[in-house]
Amino acid sequence: MIFANQALLAHGWASNVRLLVEGGQITGIEEGAAARPGDTRVDTLLPALANLHSHSFQRAMAGMTEYRMAGKDSFWTWRDLMYRFTAHLSPEQIEAIAAFVFLEMQEAGYASVGEFHYIHHQPDGTPYADLGELSARIAAAAGRTGIGLTHLPVLYTYGGAGKAPLQAGQARFGNDVDRFGDLVARAREAVGALPDDCRVGIAPHSLRATSPEDLARALDAHEGGPVHIHVAEQPKEVADISDWLGARPVEWLLQNAPVNEAWCLVHATHMTDGETADLANSGAVAGLCPITEANLGDGPFNGPQYLRAGGAFGVGSDSNVLISLTEELRTLEYSQRLRDVARNVMVVGEGSVGAQLYLGAAKGGAQALGRDAGRIETGALADLVAIDSEDTALCALGQHQILDGLVFAATDRVVTDVWSAGRHVVTEGRHVARDAVLSAYKGAMASVMSAL
């Protein structure tokens, strides 16, 4: 059981709250309660966020792509470096890196992750003897850390718009629709060994990496659950899809695919006003990765209009160049301020920007991962985070200002405890498996670097 001095429940703040947790769910909530012997006592309890978009292996590249070469650096030059890096990763290294990334996410306050997983094969494109070898490695990493996993095997068939052939650096990603179906089935077996809150969705990589026919076949075969797709991240991508399909990526998807509440459109950065409103009205989640989008020079999301239209959103750490929940949310707001030369942008009407960002991302992230979470309420998954309101970044604030302080003034050091579907994985700010996971990560990185 968990006793909190204060907790942000679904209906608002409450004091002296005792939560009953069984089978990964919140089964009871007592307000104005007294702590009992054996309770885990925390200061301030919040619903934990889902990290809706991650490529865990890219964490190992952090700091390696910030040297300017001759000419103009862009997303596309970064992508070439990423392709070369992936050629050196073994299954064992991929698992060790993923486990450490998942641990860092939990220590930052995330309870779950959507792993958008597109490294499937050996470096030359030959499948492993077990087609789902690398999906099984991701599942094993989730098992070691206790994170709530929504595994998203990626359909990646072509090297660019118009069914361009795969490049050498993309060989590890490639599957046709039939083999992709076999891969998803194997991933379901691997994830099936994890706790019941873990699940498998699918992720057509992007319109440029598939085709209308293949996308339709993959969706027809999908057994239900989340559908994630990269879309409109870069102006070149928008132009390439427009030239090929006669419509912009978001426009084409909304007109030709069954986009609904199960979908998450990641990096919906370059949209017209009409696309922004239409995406909001579709019920899908806009998957925003502000740190990575800033790092790659993608551009800012059209936040104010999207919120006014009632759009759902969540955040993800994507390339994992920096894993920080608080920094992700504040970068989202600051990108809007820099573009609009204004303050307090990501809120409809009047109100707390921190609350809009945090609670909006909690709700949208849970929706994107297919988790009954994002709120503290009886029956919901016990995805919970405790923070220390006596930290110097928060100690002068009242309850109505805590989320503003968390988003704009605090760092992740304020996180004391995290529960992923009731699994108490972070205590006193430290993951329970940190030493073993960190040791394996350092060993993996030493071998990667020796091969570069």
Short mmCIF file of C-alpha atoms in Angstrom, two decimals:
data_model
loop_
_atom_site.label_atom_id
_atom_site.label_comp_id
_atom_site.label_asym_id
_atom_site.label_seq_id
_atom_site.Cartn_x
_atom_site.Cartn_y
_atom_site.Cartn_z
CA MET A 1 0.00 0.00 0.00
CA ILE A 2 1.08 3.58 -0.61
CA PHE A 3 0.53 6.54 1.69
CA ALA A 4 1.05 10.04 0.28
CA ASN A 5 1.02 13.33 2.14
CA GLN A 6 -0.78 14.70 -0.91
CA ALA A 7 -1.86 13.22 -4.22
CA LEU A 8 -3.29 14.52 -7.47
CA LEU A 9 -6.35 12.30 -7.91
CA ALA A 10 -8.62 12.23 -10.96
CA HIS A 11 -10.90 14.81 -9.30
CA GLY A 12 -8.12 17.04 -7.96
CA TRP A 13 -5.71 17.39 -5.07
CA ALA A 14 -6.27 15.50 -1.82
CA SER A 15 -4.30 15.21 1.41
CA ASN A 16 -3.31 12.15 3.43
CA VAL A 17 -4.12 9.67 0.69
CA ARG A 18 -3.78 5.90 1.04
CA LEU A 19 -3.80 3.81 -2.14
CA LEU A 20 -4.54 0.12 -2.26
CA VAL A 21 -2.77 -1.62 -5.15
CA GLU A 22 -3.40 -5.21 -6.21
CA GLY A 23 -2.67 -7.03 -9.45
CA GLY A 24 -1.09 -3.92 -10.94
CA GLN A 25 -4.25 -1.82 -10.48
CA ILE A 26 -5.43 0.78 -8.02
CA THR A 27 -8.15 -1.05 -6.11
CA GLY A 28 -8.97 1.54 -3.47
CA ILE A 29 -8.34 5.16 -2.52
CA GLU A 30 -8.76 6.57 0.99
CA GLU A 31 -8.63 10.35 1.48
CA GLY A 32 -7.92 11.92 4.86
CA ALA A 33 -6.47 8.59 5.95
CA ALA A 34 -3.71 7.64 8.37
CA ALA A 35 -0.62 5.74 7.37
CA ARG A 36 -0.41 2.14 8.53
CA PRO A 37 2.60 -0.02 9.36
CA GLY A 38 4.11 -1.43 6.19
CA ASP A 39 2.84 1.35 3.91
CA THR A 40 5.31 2.90 1.47
CA ARG A 41 5.28 6.55 2.49
CA VAL A 42 5.88 9.32 -0.06
CA ASP A 43 5.42 13.05 -0.18
CA THR A 44 3.53 13.96 -3.37
CA LEU A 45 1.95 11.35 -5.63
CA LEU A 46 1.11 11.96 -9.30
CA PRO A 47 -0.04 9.84 -12.23
CA ALA A 48 3.09 8.73 -14.08
CA LEU A 49 3.52 9.52 -17.76
CA ALA A 50 4.01 7.11 -20.63
CA ASN A 51 7.00 7.66 -22.89
CA LEU A 52 5.13 7.12 -26.15
CA HIS A 53 8.03 7.01 -28.62
CA SER A 54 11.50 5.56 -28.20
CA HIS A 55 14.27 4.07 -30.33
CA SER A 56 16.28 2.74 -27.40
CA PHE A 57 19.43 1.84 -29.36
CA GLN A 58 19.97 5.48 -30.32
CA ARG A 59 20.80 6.29 -26.69
CA ALA A 60 24.21 4.77 -27.36
CA MET A 61 24.87 7.49 -29.98
CA ALA A 62 24.30 10.43 -27.61
CA GLY A 63 27.05 13.01 -28.09
CA MET A 64 28.45 11.35 -31.22
CA THR A 65 26.63 13.44 -33.84
CA GLU A 66 27.20 17.01 -32.65
CA TYR A 67 30.31 17.77 -34.76
CA ARG A 68 29.57 19.99 -37.74
CA MET A 69 30.89 18.64 -41.02
CA ALA A 70 31.38 20.54 -44.28
CA GLY A 71 28.07 21.73 -45.70
CA LYS A 72 24.73 21.97 -43.95
CA ASP A 73 23.91 19.44 -41.27
CA SER A 74 20.32 18.21 -41.20
CA PHE A 75 18.08 15.35 -40.15
CA TRP A 76 19.17 13.52 -43.28
CA THR A 77 22.91 13.76 -42.55
CA TRP A 78 22.21 12.62 -38.97
CA ARG A 79 20.25 9.67 -40.36
CA ASP A 80 23.23 8.52 -42.43
CA LEU A 81 25.40 8.50 -39.31
CA MET A 82 22.72 6.55 -37.44
CA TYR A 83 22.60 3.92 -40.19
CA ARG A 84 26.36 3.39 -39.97
CA PHE A 85 26.15 3.06 -36.19
CA THR A 86 23.46 0.37 -36.26
CA ALA A 87 25.70 -1.95 -38.26
CA HIS A 88 27.88 -2.50 -35.18
CA LEU A 89 25.16 -3.54 -32.70
CA SER A 90 24.79 -7.17 -31.63
CA PRO A 91 21.65 -8.66 -30.03
CA GLU A 92 23.36 -8.71 -26.63
CA GLN A 93 24.33 -5.05 -26.94
CA ILE A 94 20.85 -4.04 -28.08
CA GLU A 95 19.34 -5.70 -25.01
CA ALA A 96 21.85 -4.11 -22.61
CA ILE A 97 21.33 -0.65 -24.11
CA ALA A 98 17.54 -1.01 -24.02
CA ALA A 99 17.55 -2.10 -20.38
CA PHE A 100 19.62 0.91 -19.36
CA VAL A 101 17.41 3.26 -21.37
CA PHE A 102 14.27 1.85 -19.76
CA LEU A 103 15.88 2.27 -16.34
CA GLU A 104 16.73 5.90 -17.09
CA MET A 105 13.15 6.51 -18.20
CA GLN A 106 11.78 5.17 -14.94
CA GLU A 107 14.22 7.20 -12.87
CA ALA A 108 13.01 10.26 -14.82
CA GLY A 109 9.39 9.51 -13.87
CA TYR A 110 8.05 7.50 -16.82
CA ALA A 111 6.20 4.28 -15.98
CA SER A 112 5.88 2.86 -19.49
CA VAL A 113 7.35 3.08 -22.97
CA GLY A 114 6.32 2.66 -26.58
CA GLU A 115 9.38 1.06 -28.19
CA PHE A 116 9.24 1.85 -31.93
CA HIS A 117 11.50 -1.03 -32.89
CA TYR A 118 12.93 -1.25 -36.39
CA ILE A 119 16.25 -3.13 -36.10
CA HIS A 120 15.14 -6.67 -36.93
CA HIS A 121 17.92 -8.49 -38.79
CA GLN A 122 21.66 -9.03 -39.04
CA PRO A 123 23.75 -6.15 -40.45
CA ASP A 124 23.56 -7.48 -44.03
CA GLY A 125 19.79 -7.90 -43.81
CA THR A 126 19.81 -11.66 -43.25
CA PRO A 127 17.17 -12.62 -40.67
CA TYR A 128 18.31 -14.25 -37.46
CA ALA A 129 17.42 -17.91 -37.01
CA ASP A 130 14.73 -16.60 -34.70
CA LEU A 131 13.00 -13.94 -36.80
CA GLY A 132 11.99 -12.13 -33.62
CA GLU A 133 15.41 -12.31 -31.96
CA LEU A 134 15.69 -8.56 -31.44
CA SER A 135 12.07 -8.10 -30.37
CA ALA A 136 12.72 -10.79 -27.77
CA ARG A 137 15.75 -8.78 -26.62
CA ILE A 138 13.56 -5.70 -26.12
CA ALA A 139 11.07 -7.80 -24.16
CA ALA A 140 13.90 -9.15 -22.01
CA ALA A 141 15.09 -5.61 -21.29
CA ALA A 142 11.58 -4.65 -20.22
CA GLY A 143 11.43 -7.70 -18.01
CA ARG A 144 14.70 -6.78 -16.29
CA THR A 145 13.55 -3.26 -15.51
CA GLY A 146 9.84 -3.80 -14.90
CA ILE A 147 8.78 -1.02 -17.26
CA GLY A 148 5.36 -1.21 -18.87
CA LEU A 149 6.15 -2.08 -22.49
CA THR A 150 4.10 -1.42 -25.58
CA HIS A 151 6.28 -3.06 -28.20
CA LEU A 152 5.85 -1.66 -31.71
CA PRO A 153 7.55 -3.75 -34.41
CA VAL A 154 8.14 -1.57 -37.45
CA LEU A 155 7.12 -2.31 -41.03
CA TYR A 156 9.94 -0.86 -43.15
CA THR A 157 9.88 -2.06 -46.76
CA TYR A 158 11.27 0.74 -48.92
CA GLY A 159 14.14 3.19 -48.79
CA GLY A 160 12.08 6.25 -49.66
CA ALA A 161 8.94 7.62 -51.24
CA GLY A 162 7.80 5.92 -54.43
CA LYS A 163 8.96 2.44 -53.36
CA ALA A 164 12.66 3.30 -53.60
CA PRO A 165 14.86 0.28 -52.83
CA LEU A 166 16.35 -0.06 -49.38
CA GLN A 167 19.79 1.43 -48.92
CA ALA A 168 22.59 -0.66 -47.46
CA GLY A 169 22.21 1.08 -44.10
CA GLN A 170 18.52 0.13 -44.01
CA ALA A 171 19.06 -3.60 -44.60
CA ARG A 172 18.54 -4.48 -40.92
CA PHE A 173 15.08 -2.90 -41.00
CA GLY A 174 13.50 -4.45 -44.07
CA ASN A 175 10.48 -6.76 -44.27
CA ASP A 176 7.71 -7.30 -46.74
CA VAL A 177 4.19 -7.49 -45.33
CA ASP A 178 4.12 -11.29 -45.06
CA ARG A 179 7.36 -11.56 -43.15
CA PHE A 180 6.31 -8.60 -41.02
CA GLY A 181 3.22 -10.57 -39.99
CA ASP A 182 5.44 -13.45 -38.90
CA LEU A 183 7.64 -11.02 -36.97
CA VAL A 184 4.67 -9.50 -35.13
CA ALA A 185 3.44 -12.98 -34.19
CA ARG A 186 6.86 -13.81 -32.73
CA ALA A 187 6.95 -10.49 -30.87
CA ARG A 188 3.57 -11.33 -29.32
CA GLU A 189 5.05 -14.58 -28.02
CA ALA A 190 8.01 -12.76 -26.46
CA VAL A 191 5.94 -10.00 -24.88
CA GLY A 192 3.39 -12.57 -23.74
CA ALA A 193 5.90 -13.72 -21.13
CA LEU A 194 5.83 -10.26 -19.51
CA PRO A 195 3.16 -8.96 -17.09
CA ASP A 196 -0.34 -8.49 -18.44
CA ASP A 197 -0.04 -4.71 -18.84
CA CYS A 198 2.57 -5.20 -21.59
CA ARG A 199 1.33 -5.48 -25.17
CA VAL A 200 2.22 -5.40 -28.86
CA GLY A 201 1.04 -2.92 -31.48
CA ILE A 202 2.36 -2.22 -34.95
CA ALA A 203 4.29 0.65 -36.46
CA PRO A 204 4.31 1.25 -40.20
CA HIS A 205 7.48 3.31 -40.13
CA SER A 206 6.24 6.13 -42.38
CA LEU A 207 4.53 6.62 -45.70
CA ARG A 208 7.96 6.89 -47.31
CA ALA A 209 9.02 3.47 -45.97
CA THR A 210 5.86 1.63 -47.02
CA SER A 211 3.24 1.96 -49.75
CA PRO A 212 -0.53 2.43 -49.82
CA GLU A 213 -1.05 -1.22 -50.72
CA ASP A 214 1.32 -2.58 -48.08
CA LEU A 215 -0.09 -0.28 -45.42
CA ALA A 216 -3.62 -1.48 -46.16
CA ARG A 217 -2.55 -5.13 -45.97
CA ALA A 218 -0.71 -4.63 -42.69
CA LEU A 219 -3.71 -2.87 -41.15
CA ASP A 220 -6.08 -5.57 -42.35
CA ALA A 221 -3.93 -8.22 -40.65
CA HIS A 222 -3.54 -6.23 -37.42
CA GLU A 223 -5.18 -7.98 -34.46
CA GLY A 224 -5.98 -4.76 -32.66
CA GLY A 225 -4.08 -2.38 -30.42
CA PRO A 226 -1.92 0.68 -31.01
CA VAL A 227 -0.83 1.80 -34.48
CA HIS A 228 2.07 4.28 -34.55
CA ILE A 229 3.58 5.98 -37.60
CA HIS A 230 6.17 8.69 -38.28
CA VAL A 231 4.59 11.51 -40.25
CA ALA A 232 5.50 15.01 -41.50
CA GLU A 233 8.72 15.28 -39.52
CA GLN A 234 10.65 17.14 -42.21
CA PRO A 235 9.69 19.48 -45.10
CA LYS A 236 11.48 17.16 -47.54
CA GLU A 237 9.33 14.26 -46.37
CA VAL A 238 6.17 16.34 -46.93
CA ALA A 239 7.35 17.31 -50.42
CA ASP A 240 8.35 13.76 -51.37
CA ILE A 241 5.00 12.28 -50.29
CA SER A 242 3.07 15.09 -51.97
CA ASP A 243 4.90 14.48 -55.25
CA TRP A 244 4.29 10.72 -55.04
CA LEU A 245 0.78 10.40 -53.60
CA GLY A 246 -0.67 13.78 -54.56
CA ALA A 247 -1.35 14.78 -50.96
CA ARG A 248 0.62 15.79 -47.89
CA PRO A 249 1.36 12.95 -45.41
CA VAL A 250 -1.17 13.86 -42.71
CA GLU A 251 -3.74 14.79 -45.32
CA TRP A 252 -3.26 11.48 -47.14
CA LEU A 253 -3.44 9.37 -43.97
CA LEU A 254 -6.61 11.00 -42.72
CA GLN A 255 -8.26 10.50 -46.11
CA ASN A 256 -7.06 6.96 -46.83
CA ALA A 257 -6.41 5.14 -43.53
CA PRO A 258 -8.75 4.34 -40.62
CA VAL A 259 -7.06 6.81 -38.27
CA ASN A 260 -8.79 6.78 -34.88
CA GLU A 261 -8.11 6.70 -31.14
CA ALA A 262 -5.75 3.72 -31.50
CA TRP A 263 -3.36 5.69 -33.68
CA CYS A 264 -0.39 7.83 -32.74
CA LEU A 265 1.06 10.14 -35.41
CA VAL A 266 4.63 10.82 -34.34
CA HIS A 267 6.35 14.09 -35.29
CA ALA A 268 3.24 15.64 -36.85
CA THR A 269 5.38 18.74 -37.12
CA HIS A 270 4.74 20.22 -40.55
CA MET A 271 0.97 20.48 -40.89
CA THR A 272 -1.36 23.02 -42.43
CA ASP A 273 -4.08 24.60 -40.29
CA GLY A 274 -6.62 22.26 -41.83
CA GLU A 275 -4.51 19.18 -41.13
CA THR A 276 -4.00 20.32 -37.55
CA ALA A 277 -7.74 20.56 -36.93
CA ASP A 278 -8.48 17.33 -38.77
CA LEU A 279 -5.88 15.38 -36.80
CA ALA A 280 -7.32 16.72 -33.54
CA ASN A 281 -10.83 15.70 -34.61
CA SER A 282 -9.71 12.18 -35.61
CA GLY A 283 -9.18 11.19 -31.98
CA ALA A 284 -5.60 10.08 -32.66
CA VAL A 285 -2.69 11.17 -30.48
CA ALA A 286 0.00 13.53 -31.72
CA GLY A 287 3.28 11.99 -30.54
CA LEU A 288 5.66 14.85 -29.76
CA CYS A 289 9.36 14.43 -28.99
CA PRO A 290 10.50 18.01 -28.34
CA ILE A 291 14.09 17.30 -27.28
CA THR A 292 14.81 15.13 -30.29
CA GLU A 293 12.86 17.42 -32.63
CA ALA A 294 15.03 20.31 -31.43
CA ASN A 295 18.21 18.25 -31.66
CA LEU A 296 17.45 17.22 -35.25
CA GLY A 297 16.22 20.65 -36.35
CA ASP A 298 12.74 19.37 -37.19
CA GLY A 299 10.81 22.50 -36.24
CA PRO A 300 8.05 23.22 -33.70
CA PHE A 301 4.62 21.61 -33.51
CA ASN A 302 1.48 23.72 -34.08
CA GLY A 303 0.48 23.49 -30.43
CA PRO A 304 -2.02 26.28 -29.73
CA GLN A 305 -4.32 25.51 -32.64
CA TYR A 306 -4.16 21.78 -31.94
CA LEU A 307 -5.18 22.28 -28.31
CA ARG A 308 -8.01 24.63 -29.24
CA ALA A 309 -9.35 21.90 -31.52
CA GLY A 310 -9.32 19.45 -28.60
CA GLY A 311 -6.40 17.35 -29.84
CA ALA A 312 -4.77 14.64 -27.73
CA PHE A 313 -0.99 14.63 -27.33
CA GLY A 314 1.78 12.85 -25.49
CA VAL A 315 5.56 13.02 -25.34
CA GLY A 316 8.39 10.63 -26.08
CA SER A 317 12.17 10.62 -25.82
CA ASP A 318 12.66 9.28 -29.40
CA SER A 319 16.44 9.30 -30.02
CA ASN A 320 17.10 9.35 -26.25
CA VAL A 321 19.86 11.92 -26.63
CA LEU A 322 18.60 13.17 -23.25
CA ILE A 323 16.05 11.29 -21.17
CA SER A 324 14.26 13.84 -19.01
CA LEU A 325 10.52 14.03 -18.52
CA THR A 326 10.61 17.57 -17.15
CA GLU A 327 12.88 18.80 -19.95
CA GLU A 328 10.65 17.18 -22.58
CA LEU A 329 7.59 19.07 -21.38
CA ARG A 330 9.30 22.42 -20.93
CA THR A 331 10.97 22.16 -24.35
CA LEU A 332 7.52 21.65 -25.86
CA GLU A 333 6.29 24.89 -24.33
CA TYR A 334 9.50 26.83 -24.97
CA SER A 335 9.48 25.89 -28.66
CA GLN A 336 6.06 27.52 -28.91
CA ARG A 337 7.23 30.64 -27.06
CA LEU A 338 10.25 31.08 -29.31
CA ARG A 339 8.14 30.78 -32.45
CA ASP A 340 5.28 33.00 -31.27
CA VAL A 341 7.34 35.50 -29.22
CA ALA A 342 4.85 34.98 -26.40
CA ARG A 343 4.58 33.32 -23.00
CA ASN A 344 2.29 30.62 -21.57
CA VAL A 345 1.23 29.31 -24.96
CA MET A 346 0.27 25.65 -24.45
CA VAL A 347 -2.98 26.19 -22.58
CA VAL A 348 -6.53 26.86 -23.74
CA GLY A 349 -7.89 30.09 -22.26
CA GLU A 350 -6.61 30.80 -18.76
CA GLY A 351 -4.94 28.33 -16.45
CA SER A 352 -1.80 26.50 -15.45
CA VAL A 353 0.48 25.68 -18.37
CA GLY A 354 2.29 23.06 -16.29
CA ALA A 355 -0.98 21.28 -15.51
CA GLN A 356 -2.08 21.39 -19.15
CA LEU A 357 1.23 19.92 -20.29
CA TYR A 358 1.60 17.29 -17.59
CA LEU A 359 -1.97 16.05 -17.39
CA GLY A 360 -2.50 16.31 -21.14
CA ALA A 361 0.61 14.23 -21.78
CA ALA A 362 -0.41 11.75 -19.08
CA LYS A 363 -3.79 11.17 -20.71
CA GLY A 364 -2.57 11.16 -24.31
CA GLY A 365 0.46 9.00 -23.61
CA ALA A 366 -1.64 6.34 -21.91
CA GLN A 367 -4.06 6.36 -24.85
CA ALA A 368 -1.23 6.00 -27.36
CA LEU A 369 0.19 2.95 -25.57
CA GLY A 370 -3.17 1.30 -24.98
CA ARG A 371 -2.76 1.56 -21.19
CA ASP A 372 -5.58 2.25 -18.75
CA ALA A 373 -3.46 4.80 -16.95
CA GLY A 374 -2.65 8.51 -16.87
CA ARG A 375 -4.80 9.18 -13.79
CA ILE A 376 -5.06 8.12 -10.14
CA GLU A 377 -8.44 6.46 -9.95
CA THR A 378 -9.84 3.15 -8.77
CA GLY A 379 -9.56 0.59 -11.55
CA ALA A 380 -6.70 2.30 -13.37
CA LEU A 381 -3.24 0.80 -13.68
CA ALA A 382 -0.96 1.81 -10.83
CA ASP A 383 1.39 3.86 -13.02
CA LEU A 384 2.52 6.29 -10.36
CA VAL A 385 5.34 8.71 -9.62
CA ALA A 386 6.21 10.33 -6.31
CA ILE A 387 8.08 13.61 -6.11
CA ASP A 388 9.60 15.55 -3.22
CA SER A 389 7.76 18.86 -2.85
CA GLU A 390 10.38 19.95 -0.30
CA ASP A 391 13.01 20.09 -3.04
CA THR A 392 14.33 23.61 -3.47
CA ALA A 393 12.64 23.89 -6.88
CA LEU A 394 9.20 23.23 -5.34
CA CYS A 395 9.29 24.06 -1.62
CA ALA A 396 7.86 27.60 -1.97
CA LEU A 397 4.88 26.53 -4.10
CA GLY A 398 1.30 25.76 -3.20
CA GLN A 399 -0.57 22.75 -4.53
CA HIS A 400 -1.97 24.71 -7.46
CA GLN A 401 1.59 25.56 -8.55
CA ILE A 402 3.30 22.18 -8.09
CA LEU A 403 2.92 21.07 -11.72
CA ASP A 404 4.15 24.46 -12.94
CA GLY A 405 7.18 24.10 -10.71
CA LEU A 406 7.74 20.52 -11.81
CA VAL A 407 7.62 21.37 -15.51
CA PHE A 408 9.46 24.69 -15.52
CA ALA A 409 11.76 24.77 -12.47
CA ALA A 410 12.56 21.23 -11.39
CA THR A 411 14.86 18.53 -12.69
CA ASP A 412 14.26 14.81 -12.53
CA ARG A 413 16.06 14.69 -9.20
CA VAL A 414 12.70 15.46 -7.53
CA VAL A 415 11.48 11.96 -8.48
CA THR A 416 11.68 9.67 -5.45
CA ASP A 417 9.55 6.66 -6.41
CA VAL A 418 7.99 5.11 -9.50
CA TRP A 419 5.52 2.27 -9.88
CA SER A 420 4.97 0.63 -13.27
CA ALA A 421 1.61 -1.17 -13.04
CA GLY A 422 2.20 -1.55 -9.32
CA ARG A 423 5.81 -2.72 -9.66
CA HIS A 424 7.84 -0.52 -7.31
CA VAL A 425 10.86 -0.01 -9.56
CA VAL A 426 12.35 3.27 -8.26
CA THR A 427 12.93 4.00 -4.58
CA GLU A 428 14.72 7.05 -3.18
CA GLY A 429 15.35 8.18 -6.76
CA ARG A 430 17.23 5.02 -7.74
CA HIS A 431 16.11 2.06 -9.82
CA VAL A 432 16.17 -1.20 -7.90
CA ALA A 433 18.21 -2.91 -10.64
CA ARG A 434 20.55 0.00 -11.37
CA ASP A 435 23.90 -1.61 -10.52
CA ALA A 436 23.45 -4.74 -12.65
CA VAL A 437 21.85 -2.92 -15.58
CA LEU A 438 24.48 -0.17 -15.59
CA SER A 439 27.31 -2.70 -15.51
CA ALA A 440 25.89 -4.53 -18.52
CA TYR A 441 25.38 -1.23 -20.36
CA LYS A 442 28.96 -0.11 -19.79
CA GLY A 443 30.24 -3.47 -21.00
CA ALA A 444 28.11 -3.25 -24.11
CA MET A 445 29.27 0.28 -24.88
CA ALA A 446 32.92 -0.69 -24.48
CA SER A 447 32.50 -3.42 -27.08
CA VAL A 448 30.55 -1.13 -29.41
CA MET A 449 33.21 1.55 -29.26
CA SER A 450 35.99 -0.93 -29.91
CA ALA A 451 34.20 -1.94 -33.11
CA LEU A 452 33.70 1.59 -34.45
#
